[in-house]
Amino acid sequence: MEDLLMYNFNIKSSIHNYEVQFTNDFSICLREEIKKDDFLIIDNNILKLYENALKPILIDNKYIGINAIEEQKSYQGLIPIIKNLIENGFRKNNRLIAIGGGITQDVTAFMASILYRGVNWCFFPTTLLSQGDSCIGSKTSINFDNLKNQLGGFYPPNKIFIDLGFLNTLEHKHILSGLGEMCHYFIVAGESDFINFKKDFNMALKDKNILSAIIAKSLEIKKSYIEIDEFDQKERQVFNYGHSFGHAIESLTNYRVPHGIAVSYGMDMANFISVKLGYITNELRMEIRELLVQVWKDFPIHDISVEKFKIALSKDKKNVGAELRLILNRGYGKIFKDALKMDDTFTKWIEEYFNNEL
Ligand SMILES: NC(=O)c1ccc[n+]([C@@H]2O[C@H](COP(=O)([O-])OP(=O)(O)OC[C@H]3O[C@@H](n4cnc5c(N)ncnc54)[C@H](O)[C@@H]3O)[C@@H](O)[C@H]2O)c1
Ligand SMILES: [Zn+2]
């Protein structure tokens, strides 16, 4: 692969600044970074798939394997891990090192933020979604009572190491999910960024040089927002584009549709509503949809009941009272937050979308 050094960068955070380093060989970075008494939290699938690379390193350090399932991201799921850490002498000056995707990240980040009022942690993201999006931005969330991401805060890692080699073993649907998720950054960024992303999309599936450039660009766009609005109070909220609809799709399909694929549908729905409100032309919507279809085409959602969809949408945690807070589109680079009532007109548009657009 090309020289990856040019992609390395730092992020300013009011909690602590942190660093993102790209690498061709995570095991070299891990070996250099790890200190005695650091404790590793590793996705069990990664433990199995990368056993040869990890085994020699794990001889000298304690580690816990976790299952990357949503149930793990809960108080109940955290209890045995915290017990294990405390019983094995983990101290405030020791660090957690997470190796896995977004679930492993959320579990580790949440624990790191509460354990002894905060311990340092490092992250080796292993999915495209975590490499191109979630690894930066400080968010930590766990689920509560089967409801997603209800509890959490902001607590970034101290250092992130991105090795695209991990993606060789990742299921194709998670690659598509990562590309779908990254797509919203490019639409928020502006027309030329989106058009370049659309042009590179197919090659990115085969060529790691193109994919690493996309990941680096996606993180660069996200960095420019999180550095001015780390706590998601204002500017950063545009990144909820596609997410209110997307979360409803994820939960109504019992997570059969991965996050970034659900968000791709969500962006098209947001664009559909934006056309109805006269914010964008249908032509612009179709230009974006051409790409989004490639992300979702093997994940139909005809089985979702429109009634249940409307209820799920009305429960979105970003709503204010009975009013929806949706992120809509006035054109590339002009994504914005809008307040809408879930009235008859809106309901008809949703029905029309499900009846005619899927
Ligand atoms: N904190 C944040 O900012 C943030 C942002 C977006 C999403 N998330 C959370 O991230 C989670 C989704 O994360 P995700 O999509 O990164 O994946 P994941 O952690 O859910 O993992 C998906 C699957 O891929 C497997 N896997 C991971 N890496 C692999 C690899 N290299 N090779 C083979 N298999 C591998 C896992 O074992 C799992 O089966 C959700 O819970 C979501 O809420 C958090
Ligand atoms: Zn997302």
mmCIF file of C-alpha atoms and ligand atoms in Angstrom:
data_model
loop_
_atom_site.group_PDB
_atom_site.id
_atom_site.type_symbol
_atom_site.label_atom_id
_atom_site.label_comp_id
_atom_site.label_asym_id
_atom_site.label_seq_id
_atom_site.Cartn_x
_atom_site.Cartn_y
_atom_site.Cartn_z
ATOM 1 C CA MET A 1 0.000 0.000 0.000
ATOM 2 C CA GLU A 2 0.999 3.621 -0.536
ATOM 3 C CA ASP A 3 2.738 5.587 2.156
ATOM 4 C CA LEU A 4 0.078 6.112 4.793
ATOM 5 C CA LEU A 5 2.007 8.661 6.866
ATOM 6 C CA MET A 6 0.337 11.552 5.031
ATOM 7 C CA TYR A 7 -3.022 10.564 6.486
ATOM 8 C CA ASN A 8 -1.980 10.790 10.155
ATOM 9 C CA PHE A 9 -3.550 13.664 12.095
ATOM 10 C CA ASN A 10 -4.421 14.993 15.544
ATOM 11 C CA ILE A 11 -7.767 15.969 16.994
ATOM 12 C CA LYS A 12 -8.375 18.741 19.489
ATOM 13 C CA SER A 13 -10.730 17.744 22.260
ATOM 14 C CA SER A 14 -11.697 19.511 25.460
ATOM 15 C CA ILE A 15 -11.256 16.162 27.245
ATOM 16 C CA HIS A 16 -7.789 15.444 25.839
ATOM 17 C CA ASN A 17 -6.294 15.850 22.380
ATOM 18 C CA TYR A 18 -5.709 12.606 20.523
ATOM 19 C CA GLU A 19 -3.945 11.173 17.543
ATOM 20 C CA VAL A 20 -4.958 9.051 14.567
ATOM 21 C CA GLN A 21 -2.222 6.952 12.991
ATOM 22 C CA PHE A 22 -2.589 4.835 9.854
ATOM 23 C CA THR A 23 -0.545 1.639 9.647
ATOM 24 C CA ASN A 24 0.028 -1.341 7.354
ATOM 25 C CA ASP A 25 0.641 -3.648 10.296
ATOM 26 C CA PHE A 26 -1.352 -3.231 13.484
ATOM 27 C CA SER A 27 0.762 -5.808 15.312
ATOM 28 C CA ILE A 28 3.893 -3.633 15.055
ATOM 29 C CA CYS A 29 1.992 -0.637 16.471
ATOM 30 C CA LEU A 30 0.424 -2.745 19.191
ATOM 31 C CA ARG A 31 3.786 -4.166 20.224
ATOM 32 C CA GLU A 32 5.313 -0.681 20.350
ATOM 33 C CA GLU A 33 2.384 0.881 22.167
ATOM 34 C CA ILE A 34 1.508 -1.711 24.776
ATOM 35 C CA LYS A 35 2.812 -1.418 28.326
ATOM 36 C CA LYS A 36 2.881 -4.025 31.067
ATOM 37 C CA ASP A 37 -0.483 -3.939 32.907
ATOM 38 C CA ASP A 38 -2.390 -2.484 29.956
ATOM 39 C CA PHE A 39 -5.539 -4.553 29.600
ATOM 40 C CA LEU A 40 -6.912 -5.505 26.187
ATOM 41 C CA ILE A 41 -10.599 -5.710 25.281
ATOM 42 C CA ILE A 42 -10.836 -7.688 22.026
ATOM 43 C CA ASP A 43 -13.718 -8.736 19.779
ATOM 44 C CA ASN A 44 -13.810 -12.564 19.923
ATOM 45 C CA ASN A 45 -13.975 -12.763 16.130
ATOM 46 C CA ILE A 46 -10.767 -10.730 15.903
ATOM 47 C CA LEU A 47 -9.149 -12.969 18.521
ATOM 48 C CA LYS A 48 -9.904 -15.987 16.338
ATOM 49 C CA LEU A 49 -9.130 -14.471 12.928
ATOM 50 C CA TYR A 50 -5.907 -12.740 13.998
ATOM 51 C CA GLU A 51 -4.737 -15.362 16.484
ATOM 52 C CA ASN A 52 -1.300 -15.719 14.919
ATOM 53 C CA ALA A 53 -0.535 -12.014 15.069
ATOM 54 C CA LEU A 54 -2.060 -11.515 18.521
ATOM 55 C CA LYS A 55 -0.882 -14.622 20.377
ATOM 56 C CA PRO A 56 2.745 -13.561 20.949
ATOM 57 C CA ILE A 57 1.585 -10.155 22.226
ATOM 58 C CA LEU A 58 -1.125 -11.557 24.472
ATOM 59 C CA ILE A 59 1.342 -13.783 26.351
ATOM 60 C CA ASP A 60 2.536 -10.774 28.345
ATOM 61 C CA ASN A 61 -0.764 -8.954 28.876
ATOM 62 C CA LYS A 62 -4.188 -9.664 30.279
ATOM 63 C CA TYR A 63 -7.127 -9.522 27.909
ATOM 64 C CA ILE A 64 -10.859 -10.104 27.749
ATOM 65 C CA GLY A 65 -12.645 -11.394 24.640
ATOM 66 C CA ILE A 66 -16.114 -9.961 24.065
ATOM 67 C CA ASN A 67 -18.894 -10.848 21.659
ATOM 68 C CA ALA A 68 -19.676 -7.952 19.329
ATOM 69 C CA ILE A 69 -23.442 -8.091 19.837
ATOM 70 C CA GLU A 70 -25.753 -5.286 20.936
ATOM 71 C CA GLU A 71 -26.558 -7.128 24.241
ATOM 72 C CA GLN A 72 -22.901 -6.706 25.212
ATOM 73 C CA LYS A 73 -23.368 -2.927 25.088
ATOM 74 C CA SER A 74 -25.439 -2.753 28.295
ATOM 75 C CA TYR A 75 -25.006 -2.467 32.067
ATOM 76 C CA GLN A 76 -25.573 -6.209 32.354
ATOM 77 C CA GLY A 77 -22.961 -6.856 29.689
ATOM 78 C CA LEU A 78 -20.420 -4.581 31.355
ATOM 79 C CA ILE A 79 -20.639 -6.062 34.859
ATOM 80 C CA PRO A 80 -18.491 -9.188 34.249
ATOM 81 C CA ILE A 81 -15.905 -7.139 32.358
ATOM 82 C CA ILE A 82 -15.561 -4.520 35.106
ATOM 83 C CA LYS A 83 -15.416 -7.310 37.712
ATOM 84 C CA ASN A 84 -12.660 -9.024 35.753
ATOM 85 C CA LEU A 85 -10.662 -5.781 35.456
ATOM 86 C CA ILE A 86 -10.902 -4.951 39.159
ATOM 87 C CA GLU A 87 -10.186 -8.516 40.315
ATOM 88 C CA ASN A 88 -7.135 -8.646 38.063
ATOM 89 C CA GLY A 89 -5.606 -5.526 39.589
ATOM 90 C CA PHE A 90 -6.373 -3.002 36.858
ATOM 91 C CA ARG A 91 -5.404 0.453 38.215
ATOM 92 C CA LYS A 92 -6.175 4.046 37.277
ATOM 93 C CA ASN A 93 -2.732 4.483 35.711
ATOM 94 C CA ASN A 94 -3.199 1.414 33.472
ATOM 95 C CA ARG A 95 -4.834 1.645 30.060
ATOM 96 C CA LEU A 96 -7.486 -0.225 28.154
ATOM 97 C CA ILE A 97 -6.700 -1.196 24.562
ATOM 98 C CA ALA A 98 -9.718 -1.992 22.415
ATOM 99 C CA ILE A 99 -9.459 -4.051 19.219
ATOM 100 C CA GLY A 100 -12.735 -4.415 17.326
ATOM 101 C CA GLY A 101 -15.558 -2.487 15.699
ATOM 102 C CA GLY A 102 -18.072 0.023 17.042
ATOM 103 C CA ILE A 103 -19.455 -2.337 19.679
ATOM 104 C CA THR A 104 -16.024 -3.033 21.167
ATOM 105 C CA GLN A 105 -15.366 0.713 20.968
ATOM 106 C CA ASP A 106 -18.556 1.689 22.805
ATOM 107 C CA VAL A 107 -18.049 -0.963 25.505
ATOM 108 C CA THR A 108 -14.440 0.086 26.119
ATOM 109 C CA ALA A 109 -15.046 3.832 25.883
ATOM 110 C CA PHE A 110 -17.987 3.736 28.278
ATOM 111 C CA MET A 111 -16.000 1.664 30.800
ATOM 112 C CA ALA A 112 -12.894 3.820 30.393
ATOM 113 C CA SER A 113 -14.990 6.911 31.148
ATOM 114 C CA ILE A 114 -16.458 5.596 34.418
ATOM 115 C CA LEU A 115 -13.757 3.314 35.764
ATOM 116 C CA TYR A 116 -11.927 5.168 38.571
ATOM 117 C CA ARG A 117 -13.488 8.352 37.114
ATOM 118 C CA GLY A 118 -11.638 7.847 33.868
ATOM 119 C CA VAL A 119 -8.701 5.810 32.564
ATOM 120 C CA ASN A 120 -6.767 6.175 29.337
ATOM 121 C CA TRP A 121 -7.573 3.956 26.378
ATOM 122 C CA CYS A 122 -6.350 3.226 22.836
ATOM 123 C CA PHE A 123 -8.341 1.927 19.909
ATOM 124 C CA PHE A 124 -7.606 -0.338 16.941
ATOM 125 C CA PRO A 125 -10.816 -0.116 14.855
ATOM 126 C CA THR A 126 -11.385 -3.255 12.763
ATOM 127 C CA THR A 127 -14.553 -2.440 10.791
ATOM 128 C CA LEU A 128 -14.925 0.103 7.996
ATOM 129 C CA LEU A 129 -17.581 1.950 9.982
ATOM 130 C CA SER A 130 -15.311 2.332 12.988
ATOM 131 C CA GLN A 131 -12.285 3.252 10.863
ATOM 132 C CA GLY A 132 -14.060 5.828 8.680
ATOM 133 C CA ASP A 133 -16.427 7.270 11.255
ATOM 134 C CA SER A 134 -16.922 6.206 14.855
ATOM 135 C CA CYS A 135 -13.271 6.015 16.005
ATOM 136 C CA ILE A 136 -13.191 9.818 16.332
ATOM 137 C CA GLY A 137 -15.794 12.084 17.860
ATOM 138 C CA SER A 138 -15.679 11.023 21.539
ATOM 139 C CA LYS A 139 -19.170 9.518 21.730
ATOM 140 C CA THR A 140 -19.652 6.592 24.116
ATOM 141 C CA SER A 141 -23.006 4.839 24.243
ATOM 142 C CA ILE A 142 -24.526 1.739 25.716
ATOM 143 C CA ASN A 143 -28.037 0.372 25.263
ATOM 144 C CA PHE A 144 -30.710 0.267 27.952
ATOM 145 C CA ASP A 145 -33.759 -1.989 28.025
ATOM 146 C CA ASN A 146 -33.385 -2.940 24.360
ATOM 147 C CA LEU A 147 -33.287 0.729 23.413
ATOM 148 C CA LYS A 148 -30.178 1.736 21.541
ATOM 149 C CA ASN A 149 -27.530 4.172 22.741
ATOM 150 C CA GLN A 150 -29.601 5.557 25.628
ATOM 151 C CA LEU A 151 -26.739 6.011 28.106
ATOM 152 C CA GLY A 152 -23.382 7.543 27.510
ATOM 153 C CA GLY A 153 -21.160 10.533 27.281
ATOM 154 C CA PHE A 154 -18.092 11.835 25.513
ATOM 155 C CA TYR A 155 -14.722 10.214 26.139
ATOM 156 C CA PRO A 156 -12.235 9.865 23.266
ATOM 157 C CA PRO A 157 -9.365 7.385 23.142
ATOM 158 C CA ASN A 158 -5.813 8.718 23.567
ATOM 159 C CA LYS A 159 -4.634 7.149 20.358
ATOM 160 C CA ILE A 160 -6.210 5.392 17.351
ATOM 161 C CA PHE A 161 -4.391 3.038 14.975
ATOM 162 C CA ILE A 162 -6.076 2.330 11.634
ATOM 163 C CA ASP A 163 -5.015 -0.796 9.729
ATOM 164 C CA LEU A 164 -7.098 -1.471 6.604
ATOM 165 C CA GLY A 165 -5.710 -5.012 6.600
ATOM 166 C CA PHE A 166 -8.474 -5.857 9.094
ATOM 167 C CA LEU A 167 -11.034 -5.237 6.347
ATOM 168 C CA ASN A 168 -9.833 -8.312 4.407
ATOM 169 C CA THR A 169 -11.828 -10.519 6.765
ATOM 170 C CA LEU A 170 -14.837 -8.241 7.247
ATOM 171 C CA GLU A 171 -18.151 -9.455 5.793
ATOM 172 C CA HIS A 172 -19.182 -7.601 2.628
ATOM 173 C CA LYS A 173 -22.350 -6.227 4.244
ATOM 174 C CA HIS A 174 -20.210 -4.461 6.854
ATOM 175 C CA ILE A 175 -18.038 -2.985 4.074
ATOM 176 C CA LEU A 176 -21.199 -1.630 2.420
ATOM 177 C CA SER A 177 -22.412 -0.381 5.791
ATOM 178 C CA GLY A 178 -19.149 1.528 6.291
ATOM 179 C CA LEU A 179 -19.375 3.090 2.829
ATOM 180 C CA GLY A 180 -23.039 4.019 3.402
ATOM 181 C CA GLU A 181 -22.179 5.636 6.726
ATOM 182 C CA MET A 182 -19.255 7.580 5.261
ATOM 183 C CA CYS A 183 -21.463 8.806 2.401
ATOM 184 C CA HIS A 184 -23.288 11.242 4.692
ATOM 185 C CA TYR A 185 -20.042 13.055 5.490
ATOM 186 C CA PHE A 186 -19.407 13.626 1.783
ATOM 187 C CA ILE A 187 -22.898 15.033 1.151
ATOM 188 C CA VAL A 188 -22.529 17.335 4.160
ATOM 189 C CA ALA A 189 -19.094 18.433 2.886
ATOM 190 C CA GLY A 190 -20.256 19.574 -0.558
ATOM 191 C CA GLU A 191 -20.796 18.718 -4.219
ATOM 192 C CA SER A 192 -17.226 17.995 -5.318
ATOM 193 C CA ASP A 193 -16.546 15.764 -2.300
ATOM 194 C CA PHE A 194 -19.720 13.792 -2.974
ATOM 195 C CA ILE A 195 -19.085 13.478 -6.718
ATOM 196 C CA ASN A 196 -15.540 12.199 -6.039
ATOM 197 C CA PHE A 197 -16.882 9.720 -3.498
ATOM 198 C CA LYS A 198 -19.494 8.505 -5.979
ATOM 199 C CA LYS A 199 -16.850 8.118 -8.692
ATOM 200 C CA ASP A 200 -14.532 6.117 -6.408
ATOM 201 C CA PHE A 201 -17.214 3.991 -4.754
ATOM 202 C CA ASN A 202 -16.848 0.843 -6.879
ATOM 203 C CA MET A 203 -13.066 0.951 -7.023
ATOM 204 C CA ALA A 204 -12.951 1.394 -3.251
ATOM 205 C CA LEU A 205 -14.432 -2.085 -2.911
ATOM 206 C CA LYS A 206 -11.332 -3.514 -4.598
ATOM 207 C CA ASP A 207 -8.531 -1.032 -4.080
ATOM 208 C CA LYS A 208 -7.217 -0.322 -0.570
ATOM 209 C CA ASN A 209 -5.373 2.811 -1.720
ATOM 210 C CA ILE A 210 -8.652 4.356 -2.819
ATOM 211 C CA LEU A 211 -10.401 3.166 0.318
ATOM 212 C CA SER A 212 -7.734 4.597 2.623
ATOM 213 C CA ALA A 213 -8.077 7.983 0.879
ATOM 214 C CA ILE A 214 -11.861 7.816 1.419
ATOM 215 C CA ILE A 215 -11.442 6.931 5.104
ATOM 216 C CA ALA A 216 -8.939 9.747 5.608
ATOM 217 C CA LYS A 217 -11.243 12.258 3.869
ATOM 218 C CA SER A 218 -14.292 11.115 5.819
ATOM 219 C CA LEU A 219 -12.389 11.568 9.103
ATOM 220 C CA GLU A 220 -11.079 14.958 7.947
ATOM 221 C CA ILE A 221 -14.653 16.149 7.313
ATOM 222 C CA LYS A 222 -15.829 14.815 10.672
ATOM 223 C CA LYS A 223 -12.814 16.368 12.458
ATOM 224 C CA SER A 224 -13.715 19.836 11.153
ATOM 225 C CA TYR A 225 -17.117 19.596 12.866
ATOM 226 C CA ILE A 226 -16.263 17.787 16.113
ATOM 227 C CA GLU A 227 -13.478 20.247 16.839
ATOM 228 C CA ILE A 228 -15.975 23.120 16.876
ATOM 229 C CA ASP A 229 -18.911 21.204 18.415
ATOM 230 C CA GLU A 230 -17.564 18.195 20.303
ATOM 231 C CA PHE A 231 -20.670 17.854 22.473
ATOM 232 C CA ASP A 232 -23.170 17.782 19.614
ATOM 233 C CA GLN A 233 -24.982 20.984 20.552
ATOM 234 C CA LYS A 234 -25.083 22.711 17.181
ATOM 235 C CA GLU A 235 -22.973 22.349 14.026
ATOM 236 C CA ARG A 236 -22.303 18.631 14.485
ATOM 237 C CA GLN A 237 -26.006 17.789 14.495
ATOM 238 C CA VAL A 238 -26.041 17.804 10.679
ATOM 239 C CA PHE A 239 -24.412 14.384 10.938
ATOM 240 C CA ASN A 240 -27.745 13.020 12.092
ATOM 241 C CA TYR A 241 -28.654 13.257 8.382
ATOM 242 C CA GLY A 242 -30.318 9.938 7.502
ATOM 243 C CA HIS A 243 -30.188 8.771 11.108
ATOM 244 C CA SER A 244 -33.746 9.331 12.431
ATOM 245 C CA PHE A 245 -35.142 7.265 9.548
ATOM 246 C CA GLY A 246 -32.146 4.904 9.701
ATOM 247 C CA HIS A 247 -32.575 4.105 13.410
ATOM 248 C CA ALA A 248 -36.250 3.294 12.808
ATOM 249 C CA ILE A 249 -35.246 0.891 10.003
ATOM 250 C CA GLU A 250 -32.567 -0.776 12.140
ATOM 251 C CA SER A 251 -34.885 -1.444 15.056
ATOM 252 C CA LEU A 252 -37.881 -2.531 12.905
ATOM 253 C CA THR A 253 -35.713 -5.069 11.058
ATOM 254 C CA ASN A 254 -34.185 -6.312 14.325
ATOM 255 C CA TYR A 255 -30.790 -5.097 13.123
ATOM 256 C CA ARG A 256 -30.889 -7.354 10.032
ATOM 257 C CA VAL A 257 -30.061 -4.182 8.104
ATOM 258 C CA PRO A 258 -26.650 -2.916 9.289
ATOM 259 C CA HIS A 259 -26.398 0.669 10.507
ATOM 260 C CA GLY A 260 -24.729 2.297 7.482
ATOM 261 C CA ILE A 261 -27.144 0.579 5.087
ATOM 262 C CA ALA A 262 -30.147 1.758 7.133
ATOM 263 C CA VAL A 263 -28.666 5.271 7.125
ATOM 264 C CA SER A 264 -28.411 5.105 3.322
ATOM 265 C CA TYR A 265 -32.157 4.496 3.112
ATOM 266 C CA GLY A 266 -32.530 7.247 5.714
ATOM 267 C CA MET A 267 -30.672 9.776 3.579
ATOM 268 C CA ASP A 268 -32.900 8.980 0.600
ATOM 269 C CA MET A 269 -36.002 9.395 2.782
ATOM 270 C CA ALA A 270 -34.691 12.735 4.082
ATOM 271 C CA ASN A 271 -34.063 13.766 0.465
ATOM 272 C CA PHE A 272 -37.572 12.631 -0.539
ATOM 273 C CA ILE A 273 -39.092 14.836 2.185
ATOM 274 C CA SER A 274 -36.748 17.652 1.094
ATOM 275 C CA VAL A 275 -38.127 17.383 -2.466
ATOM 276 C CA LYS A 276 -41.700 17.453 -1.127
ATOM 277 C CA LEU A 277 -40.914 20.621 0.822
ATOM 278 C CA GLY A 278 -39.339 22.207 -2.254
ATOM 279 C CA TYR A 279 -35.837 22.315 -0.744
ATOM 280 C CA ILE A 280 -34.140 20.290 -3.517
ATOM 281 C CA THR A 281 -35.062 19.069 -6.995
ATOM 282 C CA ASN A 282 -35.982 15.456 -7.639
ATOM 283 C CA GLU A 283 -33.056 15.382 -10.047
ATOM 284 C CA LEU A 284 -30.624 16.036 -7.198
ATOM 285 C CA ARG A 285 -32.297 13.378 -5.093
ATOM 286 C CA MET A 286 -31.872 10.854 -7.925
ATOM 287 C CA GLU A 287 -28.204 11.775 -8.375
ATOM 288 C CA ILE A 288 -27.576 10.826 -4.742
ATOM 289 C CA ARG A 289 -29.951 7.848 -4.840
ATOM 290 C CA GLU A 290 -27.979 6.293 -7.708
ATOM 291 C CA LEU A 291 -25.135 5.783 -5.266
ATOM 292 C CA LEU A 292 -27.267 4.857 -2.241
ATOM 293 C CA VAL A 293 -29.004 2.060 -4.170
ATOM 294 C CA GLN A 294 -25.626 0.372 -4.560
ATOM 295 C CA VAL A 295 -25.309 0.289 -0.773
ATOM 296 C CA TRP A 296 -28.789 -1.054 0.031
ATOM 297 C CA LYS A 297 -29.685 -3.170 -3.030
ATOM 298 C CA ASP A 298 -29.285 -6.544 -1.281
ATOM 299 C CA PHE A 299 -31.153 -5.363 1.819
ATOM 300 C CA PRO A 300 -34.810 -4.780 0.905
ATOM 301 C CA ILE A 301 -37.077 -3.311 3.571
ATOM 302 C CA HIS A 302 -40.499 -4.024 2.017
ATOM 303 C CA ASP A 303 -41.452 -5.994 5.111
ATOM 304 C CA ILE A 304 -41.464 -2.917 7.371
ATOM 305 C CA SER A 305 -44.962 -1.839 8.372
ATOM 306 C CA VAL A 306 -45.513 1.846 7.605
ATOM 307 C CA GLU A 307 -47.584 2.163 10.792
ATOM 308 C CA LYS A 308 -44.750 0.848 12.938
ATOM 309 C CA PHE A 309 -42.305 3.047 11.053
ATOM 310 C CA LYS A 310 -44.318 6.160 11.887
ATOM 311 C CA ILE A 311 -44.452 5.169 15.570
ATOM 312 C CA ALA A 312 -40.699 4.502 15.655
ATOM 313 C CA LEU A 313 -40.039 7.878 14.032
ATOM 314 C CA SER A 314 -42.247 9.646 16.567
ATOM 315 C CA LYS A 315 -40.118 8.145 19.379
ATOM 316 C CA ASP A 316 -36.809 9.408 18.016
ATOM 317 C CA LYS A 317 -34.768 10.785 20.902
ATOM 318 C CA LYS A 318 -34.033 13.995 19.008
ATOM 319 C CA ASN A 319 -37.719 14.976 18.754
ATOM 320 C CA VAL A 320 -38.909 17.908 20.852
ATOM 321 C CA GLY A 321 -42.341 17.234 22.327
ATOM 322 C CA ALA A 322 -44.575 16.042 19.491
ATOM 323 C CA GLU A 323 -42.432 17.696 16.843
ATOM 324 C CA LEU A 324 -39.938 15.826 14.723
ATOM 325 C CA ARG A 325 -36.428 17.175 14.405
ATOM 326 C CA LEU A 326 -35.183 16.003 11.024
ATOM 327 C CA ILE A 327 -31.974 16.744 9.198
ATOM 328 C CA LEU A 328 -32.957 17.729 5.668
ATOM 329 C CA ASN A 329 -31.236 18.721 2.446
ATOM 330 C CA ARG A 330 -31.114 22.080 0.661
ATOM 331 C CA GLY A 331 -28.325 20.890 -1.631
ATOM 332 C CA TYR A 332 -24.794 19.521 -1.303
ATOM 333 C CA GLY A 333 -23.086 21.166 1.636
ATOM 334 C CA LYS A 334 -26.422 22.620 2.784
ATOM 335 C CA ILE A 335 -27.677 19.960 5.140
ATOM 336 C CA PHE A 336 -29.676 21.487 7.997
ATOM 337 C CA LYS A 337 -31.991 20.763 10.917
ATOM 338 C CA ASP A 338 -35.725 21.296 10.416
ATOM 339 C CA ALA A 339 -38.733 21.048 12.724
ATOM 340 C CA LEU A 340 -41.714 19.186 11.258
ATOM 341 C CA LYS A 341 -45.083 18.093 12.574
ATOM 342 C CA MET A 342 -46.072 14.488 12.072
ATOM 343 C CA ASP A 343 -49.323 15.656 10.475
ATOM 344 C CA ASP A 344 -51.465 14.079 7.729
ATOM 345 C CA THR A 345 -49.342 15.535 4.948
ATOM 346 C CA PHE A 346 -46.101 14.181 6.412
ATOM 347 C CA THR A 347 -47.703 10.799 7.058
ATOM 348 C CA LYS A 348 -48.905 10.641 3.431
ATOM 349 C CA TRP A 349 -45.368 11.333 2.186
ATOM 350 C CA ILE A 350 -44.012 8.474 4.274
ATOM 351 C CA GLU A 351 -46.734 6.164 2.917
ATOM 352 C CA GLU A 352 -45.967 7.314 -0.618
ATOM 353 C CA TYR A 353 -42.277 6.572 -0.078
ATOM 354 C CA PHE A 354 -42.936 3.051 1.160
ATOM 355 C CA ASN A 355 -45.495 2.355 -1.588
ATOM 356 C CA ASN A 356 -43.645 3.807 -4.579
ATOM 357 C CA GLU A 357 -39.974 4.253 -3.840
ATOM 358 C CA LEU A 358 -38.801 0.894 -2.508
HETATM 359 N N1 LIG B 1 -19.532 5.690 19.454
HETATM 360 C C1 LIG B 1 -19.841 6.094 18.250
HETATM 361 O O1 LIG B 1 -19.536 7.213 17.845
HETATM 362 C C2 LIG B 1 -20.562 5.177 17.312
HETATM 363 C C3 LIG B 1 -20.816 5.617 16.011
HETATM 364 C C4 LIG B 1 -21.434 4.740 15.107
HETATM 365 C C5 LIG B 1 -21.810 3.485 15.551
HETATM 366 N N2 LIG B 1 -21.564 3.107 16.843
HETATM 367 C C6 LIG B 1 -21.967 1.781 17.315
HETATM 368 O O2 LIG B 1 -21.142 0.826 16.650
HETATM 369 C C7 LIG B 1 -21.834 -0.418 16.576
HETATM 370 C C8 LIG B 1 -21.647 -1.004 15.207
HETATM 371 O O3 LIG B 1 -20.275 -1.131 14.992
HETATM 372 P P1 LIG B 1 -19.590 -1.726 13.677
HETATM 373 O O4 LIG B 1 -20.514 -1.637 12.549
HETATM 374 O O5 LIG B 1 -18.265 -1.082 13.618
HETATM 375 O O6 LIG B 1 -19.362 -3.249 13.961
HETATM 376 P P2 LIG B 1 -19.532 -4.256 15.191
HETATM 377 O O7 LIG B 1 -18.584 -3.930 16.263
HETATM 378 O O8 LIG B 1 -20.983 -4.360 15.496
HETATM 379 O O9 LIG B 1 -19.075 -5.593 14.458
HETATM 380 C C9 LIG B 1 -19.834 -6.158 13.395
HETATM 381 C C10 LIG B 1 -19.444 -7.613 13.187
HETATM 382 O O10 LIG B 1 -18.185 -7.689 12.529
HETATM 383 C C11 LIG B 1 -17.281 -8.501 13.265
HETATM 384 N N3 LIG B 1 -15.952 -7.968 13.000
HETATM 385 C C12 LIG B 1 -15.398 -6.817 13.451
HETATM 386 N N4 LIG B 1 -14.225 -6.604 12.840
HETATM 387 C C13 LIG B 1 -14.021 -7.644 12.003
HETATM 388 C C14 LIG B 1 -12.997 -7.982 11.071
HETATM 389 N N5 LIG B 1 -11.943 -7.180 10.865
HETATM 390 N N6 LIG B 1 -13.096 -9.147 10.395
HETATM 391 C C15 LIG B 1 -14.181 -9.951 10.559
HETATM 392 N N7 LIG B 1 -15.198 -9.668 11.393
HETATM 393 C C16 LIG B 1 -15.115 -8.522 12.097
HETATM 394 C C17 LIG B 1 -17.768 -8.408 14.678
HETATM 395 O O11 LIG B 1 -17.349 -9.505 15.451
HETATM 396 C C18 LIG B 1 -19.275 -8.403 14.471
HETATM 397 O O12 LIG B 1 -19.737 -9.692 14.239
HETATM 398 C C19 LIG B 1 -23.272 -0.126 16.939
HETATM 399 O O13 LIG B 1 -23.513 -0.592 18.239
HETATM 400 C C20 LIG B 1 -23.350 1.393 16.909
HETATM 401 O O14 LIG B 1 -24.311 1.906 17.810
HETATM 402 C C21 LIG B 1 -20.937 3.925 17.709
HETATM 403 ZN ZN ZN B 2 -24.188 6.560 12.030
#
